[in-house]
XYZ file of C-alpha atoms in Angstrom:
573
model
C -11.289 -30.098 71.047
C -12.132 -28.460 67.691
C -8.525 -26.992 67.369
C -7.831 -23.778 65.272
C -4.622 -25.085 64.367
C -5.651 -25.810 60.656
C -6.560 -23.018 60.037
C -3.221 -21.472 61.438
C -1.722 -23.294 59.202
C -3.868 -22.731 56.537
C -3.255 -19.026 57.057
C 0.452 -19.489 57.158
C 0.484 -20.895 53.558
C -1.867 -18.403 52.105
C -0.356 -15.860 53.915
C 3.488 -16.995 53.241
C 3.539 -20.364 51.210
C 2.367 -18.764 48.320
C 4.709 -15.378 48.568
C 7.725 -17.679 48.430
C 8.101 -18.713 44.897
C 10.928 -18.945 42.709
C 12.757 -15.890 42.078
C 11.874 -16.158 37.967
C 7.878 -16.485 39.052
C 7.844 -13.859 41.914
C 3.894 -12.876 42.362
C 2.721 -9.596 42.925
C -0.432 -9.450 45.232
C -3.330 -7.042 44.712
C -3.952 -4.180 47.489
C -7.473 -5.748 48.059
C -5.975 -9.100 48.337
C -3.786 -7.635 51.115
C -6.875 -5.933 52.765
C -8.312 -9.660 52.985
C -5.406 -11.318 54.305
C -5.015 -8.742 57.053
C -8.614 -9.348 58.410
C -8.418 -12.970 58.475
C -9.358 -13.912 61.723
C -11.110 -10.730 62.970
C -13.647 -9.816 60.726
C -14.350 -12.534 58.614
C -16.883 -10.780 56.043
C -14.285 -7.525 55.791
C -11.881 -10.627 54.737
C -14.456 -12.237 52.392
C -15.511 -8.835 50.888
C -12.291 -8.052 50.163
C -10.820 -11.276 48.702
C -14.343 -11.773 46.739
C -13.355 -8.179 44.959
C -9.832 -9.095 44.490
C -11.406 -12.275 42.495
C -13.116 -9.764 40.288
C -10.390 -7.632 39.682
C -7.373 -10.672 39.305
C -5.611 -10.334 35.861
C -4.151 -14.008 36.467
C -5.273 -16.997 37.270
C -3.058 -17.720 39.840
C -4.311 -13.937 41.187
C -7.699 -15.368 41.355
C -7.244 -19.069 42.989
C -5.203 -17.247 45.780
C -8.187 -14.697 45.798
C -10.665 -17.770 46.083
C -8.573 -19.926 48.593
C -8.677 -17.393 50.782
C -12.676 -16.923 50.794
C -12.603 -20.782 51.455
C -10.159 -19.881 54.833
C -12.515 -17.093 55.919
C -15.836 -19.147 55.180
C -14.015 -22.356 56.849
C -13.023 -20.101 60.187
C -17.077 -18.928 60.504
C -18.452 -22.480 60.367
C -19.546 -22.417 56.750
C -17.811 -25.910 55.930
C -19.784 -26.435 52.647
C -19.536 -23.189 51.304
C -15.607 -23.025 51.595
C -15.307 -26.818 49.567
C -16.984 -24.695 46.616
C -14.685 -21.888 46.962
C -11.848 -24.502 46.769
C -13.441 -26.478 43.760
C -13.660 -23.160 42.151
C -10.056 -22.259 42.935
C -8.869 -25.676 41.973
C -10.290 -25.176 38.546
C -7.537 -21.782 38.165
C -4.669 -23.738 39.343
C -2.046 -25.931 36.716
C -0.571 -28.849 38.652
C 1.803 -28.633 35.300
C 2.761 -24.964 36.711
C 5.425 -25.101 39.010
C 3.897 -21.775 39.994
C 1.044 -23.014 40.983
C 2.299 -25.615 43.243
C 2.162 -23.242 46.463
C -1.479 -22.871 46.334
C -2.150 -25.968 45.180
C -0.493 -27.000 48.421
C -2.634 -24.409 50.372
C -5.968 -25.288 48.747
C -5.701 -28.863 49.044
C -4.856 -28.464 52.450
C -8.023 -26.445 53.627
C -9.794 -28.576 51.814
C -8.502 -31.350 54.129
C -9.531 -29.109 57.380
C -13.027 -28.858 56.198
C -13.475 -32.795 55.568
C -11.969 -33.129 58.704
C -14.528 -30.863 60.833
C -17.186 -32.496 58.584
C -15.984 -35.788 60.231
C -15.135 -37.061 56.410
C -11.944 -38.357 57.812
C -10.537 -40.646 55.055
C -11.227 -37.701 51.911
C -9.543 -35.268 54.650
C -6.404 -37.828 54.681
C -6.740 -38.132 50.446
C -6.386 -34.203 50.761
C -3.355 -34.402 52.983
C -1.655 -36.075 50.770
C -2.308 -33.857 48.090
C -0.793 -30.974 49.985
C 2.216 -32.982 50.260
C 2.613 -33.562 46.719
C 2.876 -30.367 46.051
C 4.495 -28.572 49.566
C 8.052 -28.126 48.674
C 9.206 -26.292 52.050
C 10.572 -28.725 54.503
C 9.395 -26.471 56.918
C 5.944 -27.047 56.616
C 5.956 -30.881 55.577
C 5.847 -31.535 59.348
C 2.967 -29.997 59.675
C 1.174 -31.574 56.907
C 1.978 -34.766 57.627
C 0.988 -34.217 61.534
C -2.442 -33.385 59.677
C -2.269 -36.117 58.386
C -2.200 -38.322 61.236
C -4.521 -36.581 62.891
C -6.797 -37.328 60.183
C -5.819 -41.083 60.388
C -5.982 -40.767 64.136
C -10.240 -39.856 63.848
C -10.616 -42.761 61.464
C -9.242 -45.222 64.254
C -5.649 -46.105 62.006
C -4.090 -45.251 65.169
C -0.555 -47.207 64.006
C -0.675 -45.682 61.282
C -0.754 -42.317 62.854
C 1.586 -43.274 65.516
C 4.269 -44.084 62.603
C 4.255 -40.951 60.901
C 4.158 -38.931 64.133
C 7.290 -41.156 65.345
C 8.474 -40.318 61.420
C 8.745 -36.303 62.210
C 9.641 -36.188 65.827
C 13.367 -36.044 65.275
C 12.950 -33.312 62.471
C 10.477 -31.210 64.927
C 12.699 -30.684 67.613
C 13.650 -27.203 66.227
C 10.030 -25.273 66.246
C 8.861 -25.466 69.618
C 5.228 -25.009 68.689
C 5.410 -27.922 66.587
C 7.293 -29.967 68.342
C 5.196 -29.865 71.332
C 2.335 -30.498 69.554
C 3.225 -33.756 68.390
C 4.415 -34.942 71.190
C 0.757 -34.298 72.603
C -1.000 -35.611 69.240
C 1.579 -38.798 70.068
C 0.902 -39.282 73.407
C -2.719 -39.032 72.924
C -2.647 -41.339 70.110
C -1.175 -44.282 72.191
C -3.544 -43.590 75.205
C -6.456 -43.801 72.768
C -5.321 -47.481 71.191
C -3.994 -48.498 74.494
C -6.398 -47.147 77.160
C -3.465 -48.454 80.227
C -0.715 -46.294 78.321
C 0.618 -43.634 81.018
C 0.586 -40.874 78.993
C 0.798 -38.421 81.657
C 4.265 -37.048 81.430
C 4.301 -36.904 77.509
C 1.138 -34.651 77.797
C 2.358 -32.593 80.693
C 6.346 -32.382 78.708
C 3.951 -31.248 75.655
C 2.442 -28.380 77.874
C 5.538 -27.154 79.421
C 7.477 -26.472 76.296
C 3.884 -24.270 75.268
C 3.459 -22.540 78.004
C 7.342 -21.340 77.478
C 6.637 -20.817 74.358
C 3.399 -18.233 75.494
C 1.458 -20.640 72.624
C -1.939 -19.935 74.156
C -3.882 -21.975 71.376
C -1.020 -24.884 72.447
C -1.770 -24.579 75.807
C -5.436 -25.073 75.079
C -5.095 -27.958 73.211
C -3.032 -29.624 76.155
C -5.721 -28.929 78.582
C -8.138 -30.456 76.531
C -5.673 -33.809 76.073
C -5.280 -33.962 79.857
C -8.672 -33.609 80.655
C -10.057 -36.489 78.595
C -6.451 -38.573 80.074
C -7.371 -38.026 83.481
C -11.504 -38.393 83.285
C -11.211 -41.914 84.246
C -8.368 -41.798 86.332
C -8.517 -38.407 88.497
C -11.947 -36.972 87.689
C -10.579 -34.527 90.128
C -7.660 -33.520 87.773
C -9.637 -33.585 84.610
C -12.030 -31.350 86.037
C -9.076 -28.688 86.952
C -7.429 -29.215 82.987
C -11.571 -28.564 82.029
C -11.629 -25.473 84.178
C -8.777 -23.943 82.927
C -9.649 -24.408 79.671
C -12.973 -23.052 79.404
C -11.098 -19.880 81.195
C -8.633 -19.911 78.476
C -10.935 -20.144 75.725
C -13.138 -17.392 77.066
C -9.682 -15.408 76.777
C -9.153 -16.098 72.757
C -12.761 -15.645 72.152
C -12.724 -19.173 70.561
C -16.555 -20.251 71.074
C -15.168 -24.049 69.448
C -13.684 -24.460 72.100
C -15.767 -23.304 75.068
C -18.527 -25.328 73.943
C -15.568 -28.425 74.085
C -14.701 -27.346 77.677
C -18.211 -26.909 78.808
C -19.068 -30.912 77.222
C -16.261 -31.731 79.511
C -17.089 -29.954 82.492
C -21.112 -31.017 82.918
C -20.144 -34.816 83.625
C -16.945 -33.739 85.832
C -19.270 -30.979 87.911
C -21.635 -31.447 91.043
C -25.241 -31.271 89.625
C -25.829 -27.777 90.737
C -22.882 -26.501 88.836
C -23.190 -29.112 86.202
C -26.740 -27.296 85.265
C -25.500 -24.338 84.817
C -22.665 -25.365 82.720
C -25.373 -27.298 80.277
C -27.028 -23.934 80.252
C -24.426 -22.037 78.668
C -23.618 -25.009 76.572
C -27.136 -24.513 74.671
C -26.960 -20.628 74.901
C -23.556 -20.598 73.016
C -24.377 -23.158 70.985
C -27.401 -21.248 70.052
C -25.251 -18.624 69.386
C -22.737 -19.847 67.671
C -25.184 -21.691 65.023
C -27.352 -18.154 64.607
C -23.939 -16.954 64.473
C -22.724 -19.064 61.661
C -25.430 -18.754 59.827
C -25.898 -15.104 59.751
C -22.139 -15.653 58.493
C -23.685 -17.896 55.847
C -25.865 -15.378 54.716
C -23.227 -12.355 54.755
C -20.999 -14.589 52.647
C -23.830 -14.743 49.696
C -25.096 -11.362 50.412
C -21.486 -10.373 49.477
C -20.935 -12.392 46.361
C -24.809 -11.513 45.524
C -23.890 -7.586 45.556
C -20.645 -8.908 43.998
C -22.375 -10.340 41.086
C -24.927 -7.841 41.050
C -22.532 -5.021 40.793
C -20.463 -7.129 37.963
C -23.405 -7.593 36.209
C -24.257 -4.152 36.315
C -20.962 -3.085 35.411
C -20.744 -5.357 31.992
C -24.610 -4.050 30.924
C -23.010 -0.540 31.180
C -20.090 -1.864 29.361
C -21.910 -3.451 26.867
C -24.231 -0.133 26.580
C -20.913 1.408 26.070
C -19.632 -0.671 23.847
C -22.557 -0.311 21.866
C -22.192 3.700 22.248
C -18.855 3.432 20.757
C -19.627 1.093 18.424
C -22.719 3.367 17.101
C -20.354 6.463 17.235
C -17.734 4.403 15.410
C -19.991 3.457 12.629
C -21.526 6.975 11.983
C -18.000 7.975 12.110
C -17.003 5.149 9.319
C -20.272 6.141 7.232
C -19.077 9.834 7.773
C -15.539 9.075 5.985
C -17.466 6.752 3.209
C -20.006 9.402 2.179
C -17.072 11.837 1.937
C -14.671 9.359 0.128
C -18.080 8.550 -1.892
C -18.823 12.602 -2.187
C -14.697 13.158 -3.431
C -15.036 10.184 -5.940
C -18.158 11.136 -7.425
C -16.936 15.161 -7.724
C -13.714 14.055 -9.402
C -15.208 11.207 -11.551
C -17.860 14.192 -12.470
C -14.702 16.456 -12.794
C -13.433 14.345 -15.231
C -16.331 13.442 -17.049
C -16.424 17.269 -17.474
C -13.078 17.430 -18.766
C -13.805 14.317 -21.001
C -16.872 16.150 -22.797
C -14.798 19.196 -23.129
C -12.003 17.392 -24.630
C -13.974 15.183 -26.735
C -16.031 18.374 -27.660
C -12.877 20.347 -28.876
C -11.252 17.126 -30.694
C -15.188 16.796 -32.230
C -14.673 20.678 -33.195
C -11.046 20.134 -34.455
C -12.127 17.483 -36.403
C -15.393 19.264 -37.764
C -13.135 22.232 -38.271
C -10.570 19.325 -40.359
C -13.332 18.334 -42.521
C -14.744 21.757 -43.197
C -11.412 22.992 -44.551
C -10.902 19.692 -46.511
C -14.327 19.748 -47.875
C -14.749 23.356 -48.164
C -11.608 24.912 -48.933
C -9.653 22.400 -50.688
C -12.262 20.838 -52.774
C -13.253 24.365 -53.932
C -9.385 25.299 -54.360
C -9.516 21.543 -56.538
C -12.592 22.117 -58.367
C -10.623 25.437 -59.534
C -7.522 23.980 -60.346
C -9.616 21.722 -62.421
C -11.641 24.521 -64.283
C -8.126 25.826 -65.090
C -6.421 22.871 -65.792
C -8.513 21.896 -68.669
C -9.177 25.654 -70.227
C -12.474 26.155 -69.126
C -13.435 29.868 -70.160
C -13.590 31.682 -66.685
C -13.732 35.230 -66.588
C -11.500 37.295 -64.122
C -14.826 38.670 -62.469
C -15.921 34.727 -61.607
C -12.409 33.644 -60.554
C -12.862 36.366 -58.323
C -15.527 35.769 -56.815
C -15.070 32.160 -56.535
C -11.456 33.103 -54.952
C -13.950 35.271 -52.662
C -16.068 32.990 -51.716
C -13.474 30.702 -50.778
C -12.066 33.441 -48.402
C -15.187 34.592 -46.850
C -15.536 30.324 -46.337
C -12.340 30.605 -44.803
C -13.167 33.379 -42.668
C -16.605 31.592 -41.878
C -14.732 28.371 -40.379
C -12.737 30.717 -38.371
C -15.461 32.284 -36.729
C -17.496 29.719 -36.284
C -14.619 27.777 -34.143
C -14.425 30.910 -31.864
C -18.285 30.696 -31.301
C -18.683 26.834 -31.253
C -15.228 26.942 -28.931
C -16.981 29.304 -26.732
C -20.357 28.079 -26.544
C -19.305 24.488 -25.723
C -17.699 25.381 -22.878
C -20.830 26.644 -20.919
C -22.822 24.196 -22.888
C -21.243 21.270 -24.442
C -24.322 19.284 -25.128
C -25.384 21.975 -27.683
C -22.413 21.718 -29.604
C -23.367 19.612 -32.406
C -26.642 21.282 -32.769
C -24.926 25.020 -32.988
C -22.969 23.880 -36.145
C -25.448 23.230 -37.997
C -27.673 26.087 -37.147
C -24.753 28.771 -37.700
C -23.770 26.900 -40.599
C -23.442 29.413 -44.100
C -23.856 28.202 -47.506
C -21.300 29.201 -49.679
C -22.412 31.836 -52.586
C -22.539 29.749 -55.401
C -25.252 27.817 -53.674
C -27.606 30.998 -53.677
C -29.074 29.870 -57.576
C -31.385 27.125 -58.501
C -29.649 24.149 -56.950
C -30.266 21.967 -59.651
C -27.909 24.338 -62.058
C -25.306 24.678 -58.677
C -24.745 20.775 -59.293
C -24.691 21.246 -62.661
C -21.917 23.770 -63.185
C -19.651 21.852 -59.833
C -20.349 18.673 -62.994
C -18.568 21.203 -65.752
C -15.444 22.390 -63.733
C -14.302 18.403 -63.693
C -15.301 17.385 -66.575
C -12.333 17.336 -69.522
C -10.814 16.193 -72.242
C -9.892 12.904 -70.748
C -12.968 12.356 -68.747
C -16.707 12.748 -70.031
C -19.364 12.621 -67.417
C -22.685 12.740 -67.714
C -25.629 13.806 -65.752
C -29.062 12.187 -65.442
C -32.068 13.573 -63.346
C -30.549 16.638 -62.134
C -33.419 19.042 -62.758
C -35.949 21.191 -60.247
C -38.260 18.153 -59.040
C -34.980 16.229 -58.249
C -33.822 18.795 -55.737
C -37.896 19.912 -54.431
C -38.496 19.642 -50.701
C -34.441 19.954 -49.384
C -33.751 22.299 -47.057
C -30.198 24.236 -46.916
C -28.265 22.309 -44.707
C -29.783 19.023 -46.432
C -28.570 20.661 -50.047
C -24.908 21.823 -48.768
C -24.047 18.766 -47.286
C -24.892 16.818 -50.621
C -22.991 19.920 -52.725
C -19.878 18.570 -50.314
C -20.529 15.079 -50.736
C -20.665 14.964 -54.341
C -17.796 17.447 -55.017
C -15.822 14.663 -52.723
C -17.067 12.060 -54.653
C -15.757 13.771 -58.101
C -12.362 14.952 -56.402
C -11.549 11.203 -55.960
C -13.101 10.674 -59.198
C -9.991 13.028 -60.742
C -7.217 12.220 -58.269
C -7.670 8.648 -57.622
C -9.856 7.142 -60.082
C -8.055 8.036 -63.964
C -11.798 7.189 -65.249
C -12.633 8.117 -68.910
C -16.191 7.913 -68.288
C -18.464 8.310 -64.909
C -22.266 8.793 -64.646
C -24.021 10.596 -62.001
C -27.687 9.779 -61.964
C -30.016 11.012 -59.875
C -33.873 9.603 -58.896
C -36.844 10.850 -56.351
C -39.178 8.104 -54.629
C -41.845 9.811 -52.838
C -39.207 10.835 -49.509
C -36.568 9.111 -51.176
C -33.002 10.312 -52.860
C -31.120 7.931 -54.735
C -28.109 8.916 -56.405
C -25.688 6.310 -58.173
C -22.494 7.427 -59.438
C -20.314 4.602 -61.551
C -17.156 5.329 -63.478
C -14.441 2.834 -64.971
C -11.924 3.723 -63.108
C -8.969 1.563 -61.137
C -12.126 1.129 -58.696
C -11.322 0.556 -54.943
C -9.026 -2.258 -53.307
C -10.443 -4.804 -51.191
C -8.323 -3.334 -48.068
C -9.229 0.411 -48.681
C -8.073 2.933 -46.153
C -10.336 5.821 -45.862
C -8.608 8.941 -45.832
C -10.548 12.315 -44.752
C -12.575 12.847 -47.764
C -14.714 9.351 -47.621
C -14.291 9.704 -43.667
C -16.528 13.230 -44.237
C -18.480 11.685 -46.530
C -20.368 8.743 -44.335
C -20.367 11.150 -41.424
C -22.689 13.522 -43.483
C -24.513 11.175 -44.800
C -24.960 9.318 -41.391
C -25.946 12.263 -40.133
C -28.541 13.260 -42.731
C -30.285 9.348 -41.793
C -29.050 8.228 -44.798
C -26.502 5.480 -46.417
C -23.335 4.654 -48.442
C -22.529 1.584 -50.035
C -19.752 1.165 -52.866
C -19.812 -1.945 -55.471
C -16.419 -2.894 -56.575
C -15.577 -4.820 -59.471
C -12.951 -7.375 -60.504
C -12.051 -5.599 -63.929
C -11.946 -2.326 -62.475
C -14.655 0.294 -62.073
C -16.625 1.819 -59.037
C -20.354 1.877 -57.988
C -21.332 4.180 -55.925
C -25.162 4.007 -53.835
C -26.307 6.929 -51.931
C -29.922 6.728 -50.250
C -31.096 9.524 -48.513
C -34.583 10.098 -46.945
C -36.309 13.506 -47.599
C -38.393 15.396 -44.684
């Protein structure tokens, strides 16, 4: 008899083993893991469905192996021997034996993997598996029924002592489940019938079927009938016949098609030939059956895990289309905030540029404003004091107006910082350009400019310094423009200020020559001269700005015994 008492067992341990772990590793089952276990047995591809979508949803490993074990269960109940092993293997490869977690369904997987060797008739790997789920069965309760596994195992292979010792081994401990009991007292009875074909055996197998039918164990019962029946076939055909009758009854009762096909092999030899024939033909139309059975089974099983797969794959392409939604949407996002950070740096670093050229443009204004006044106003106050100093005949009339001039100059540089101040603000590129267009000559600059240099010459020459003049005359001065003539007017009443403050020089020359668009002027004196570490104050400052400004050059030739030399080369347009 194919019995279905593995996969009782199984059940129990998938169903219970695993829910009794230690208090500090309690598991909590998933709802469709539930669903599966409560269809085990009834409607085996609800039970696979359910447990296959429980493996898709686990969160632990231990979730899915107990997901997995129990598709192996389901697929072992329909027939489908081969497919369950790979359910197991793929449990197996969720489960820690270095968990103590894990142990329950290591116990529980091992174990149906034993049941399908065993219907596979691979009786020695079912008693390797066996032992297995001892290893790692830690409830006494259910170490009986392992082991009786066991021996049943060893019992196919023809190690019939060694079956008979272990179920001698767990009789004693037995005694207190019924079911259990009685069942190895039939597995033991049959056992030394089948190595000992004169062992009476009777009134074991009959004790063994008492204490099941008190016990209402219908699957028990069926078990015992088949026992007797193969006892008595020799012996009483008649009462082996009656034990084959009543189990094919019984089995049409529980629906078990196993073992109707096991009472109908029993009852063609035992039956007159009329009756015999038609038991052989319901033994091929069930068998029939049950093999188109199992196989549409089969082929439910993959259709399941197909959709199964299908639907996961489906699920992680819109994931990943998701995913790459989000990801898309995220980087626009990112590129969003960079352009704006990019758009807020720029406008401030612009901001501040602006501010930069606006304060650069009023320090360039303050400082043109500086120089002005120093080159304007206080040279011309100096050049007065000088005129003074040394008696020069002025009239009142020309102190006047020089006074004037000086004043309407001073009024000038005024002005002309309101309109420069102004201007740059709205257009600071323009500001160096708006000086010198709205720059105003002073008065005494209005007369022949060669006789302009030659009275600034008279105010500072004295008593103590003689200075003389050479090629200061109309040809000299030919083809200069205004701006071009004040700007040399400033530079060389700088150049004769120092000459009086700084130098104490008895005797300077200022010589002037004209090559083709060429202005040299030298100016030497024989004065202290300059020291080697010079600081230029605001006067020689001006003075290279001008000229740098103009295109042209300043270089000064000092000498060891004292004395200046002064170069200035300026190109004519």
């Amino acid at each position: 008899m194919k019995t279905p008492l593995p996969f009782l067992f199984a059940l129990l341990i998938i169903g219970y083993g695993c829910r009794q772990q230690p208090k500090a590793a309690a598991v909590t089952f998933q709802p469709d893991y539930e669903k599966g276990v409560s269809f085990m047995g009834t409607k085996n591809d609800s039970a696979f469905f359910y447990f296959n979508r429980a493996v898709t949803n686990a969160k632990d490993s231990l979730d899915t192996a107990m997901a997995y074990t129990g598709m192996a269960i389901t697929q072992t109940y329909a027939g489908d021997y081969f497919g369950s092993q790979e359910s197991l293997l793929t449990s197996l490869r969720y489960l820690d034996e270095k968990k103590r977690r894990d142990h329950y369904c290591l116990s529980s997987a091992y174990n149906e993997m034993g049941v399908t060797h065993l219907y596979l008739k691979n009786y020695s790997a079912a008693a390797r598996y066996y032992e297995l789920t001892l290893k790692f069965t830690k409830d006494d309760k259910f170490k009986p029924v392992v082991l009786n596994n066991k021996a049943l195992a060893l019992q196919k292979m023809g190690d019939f002592a060694a079956a008979i010792y272990i179920y001698t081994s767990i009789l004693d401990s037995a005694k207190a489940d019924k079911t259990e009991y009685a069942r190895i007292v039939s597995n033991l009875a049959r056992t030394r019938w089948l190595r000992d074909s004169n062992y009476l055996a009777a009134t074991e197998l009959l004790t063994a079927l008492r204490i099941r039918r008190e016990a209402s164990d219908d699957w028990g019962i069926n078990s015992s009938y088949s026992h007797l029946a193969d006892y008595y076939t020799k012996r009483r055909p008649d009462s082996a016949l009656y034990f084959a009758e009543e189990m094919y009854a019984l089995s049409q009762q529980l629906n078990s098609p196993d073992d109707k096909l096991d009472a109908l092999q029993k009852l063609i030899p035992l039956s007159k030939p009329a009756a015999a024939q038609g038991y052989f033909n319901r033994y091929q139309q069930l068998n029939d059956s049950l093999q188109t059975a199992r196989n549409a089974a089969k082929n439910q099983f993959a259709v399941i895990r197909y959709e199964a797969e299908k639907s996961k794959t489906e699920n992680l392409r819109l994931q990943k289309k998701n995913s790459e939604r989000d990801l898309q949407l995220l980087l626009a996002v990112v590129a969003f905030a960079a352009l704006a950070v990019v758009a807020r740096i720029w406008q401030r670093k612009r901001d501040q540029q602006r501010e930069m050229k606006a304060r650069n443009a009023l320090q360039e204004q303050k400082l043109h404003t500086a120089k002005r006044l120093h080159d304007t106003i206080a040279n011309g106050l100096y050049r007065l004091m000088a005129g003074l100093e040394h008696g020069k005949t002025i009239s009142k009339e020309a102190l006047l107006d020089n006074i004037e001039a000086l004043y309407e100059q001073s009024r000038n540089i005024s002005y002309e910082q309101s309109r420069d101040t102004s201007y740059e603000q709205s257009h600071p590129v323009s500001h160096k350009q708006s000086q010198h267009d709205s720059y105003e000559q002073p008065p005494a600059l209005r007369s022949g400019f060669h006789g302009v240099i030659a009275d600034l010459v008279n105010q500072f020459e004295s008593g103590s310094t003689k200075l003389l003049v050479a090629g200061n005359d109309a040809t000299t001065w030919a083809g200069l423009t205004g701006h071009q003539q004040s700007e040399l007017y400033e530079i060389l009443q700088e150049i004769l200020v120092n000459m009086k403050k700084h130098a104490r020089a008895k005797f300077a020359v200022l010589k002037f020559e004209r090559e083709e668009r060429q202005l040299h002027l030298q100016y030497t004196d024989d004065g202290v001269g300059l020291p080697e570490t010079v600081i230029y104050g605001n006067g020689l400052t001006n003075t290279e700005t001008r000229i740098r400004a103009m295109g042209g050059n300043i270089s000064f030739d000092r000498f060891a015994a004292g004395g200046l030399k002064i170069h200035l080369h300026l190109p004519i347009d």
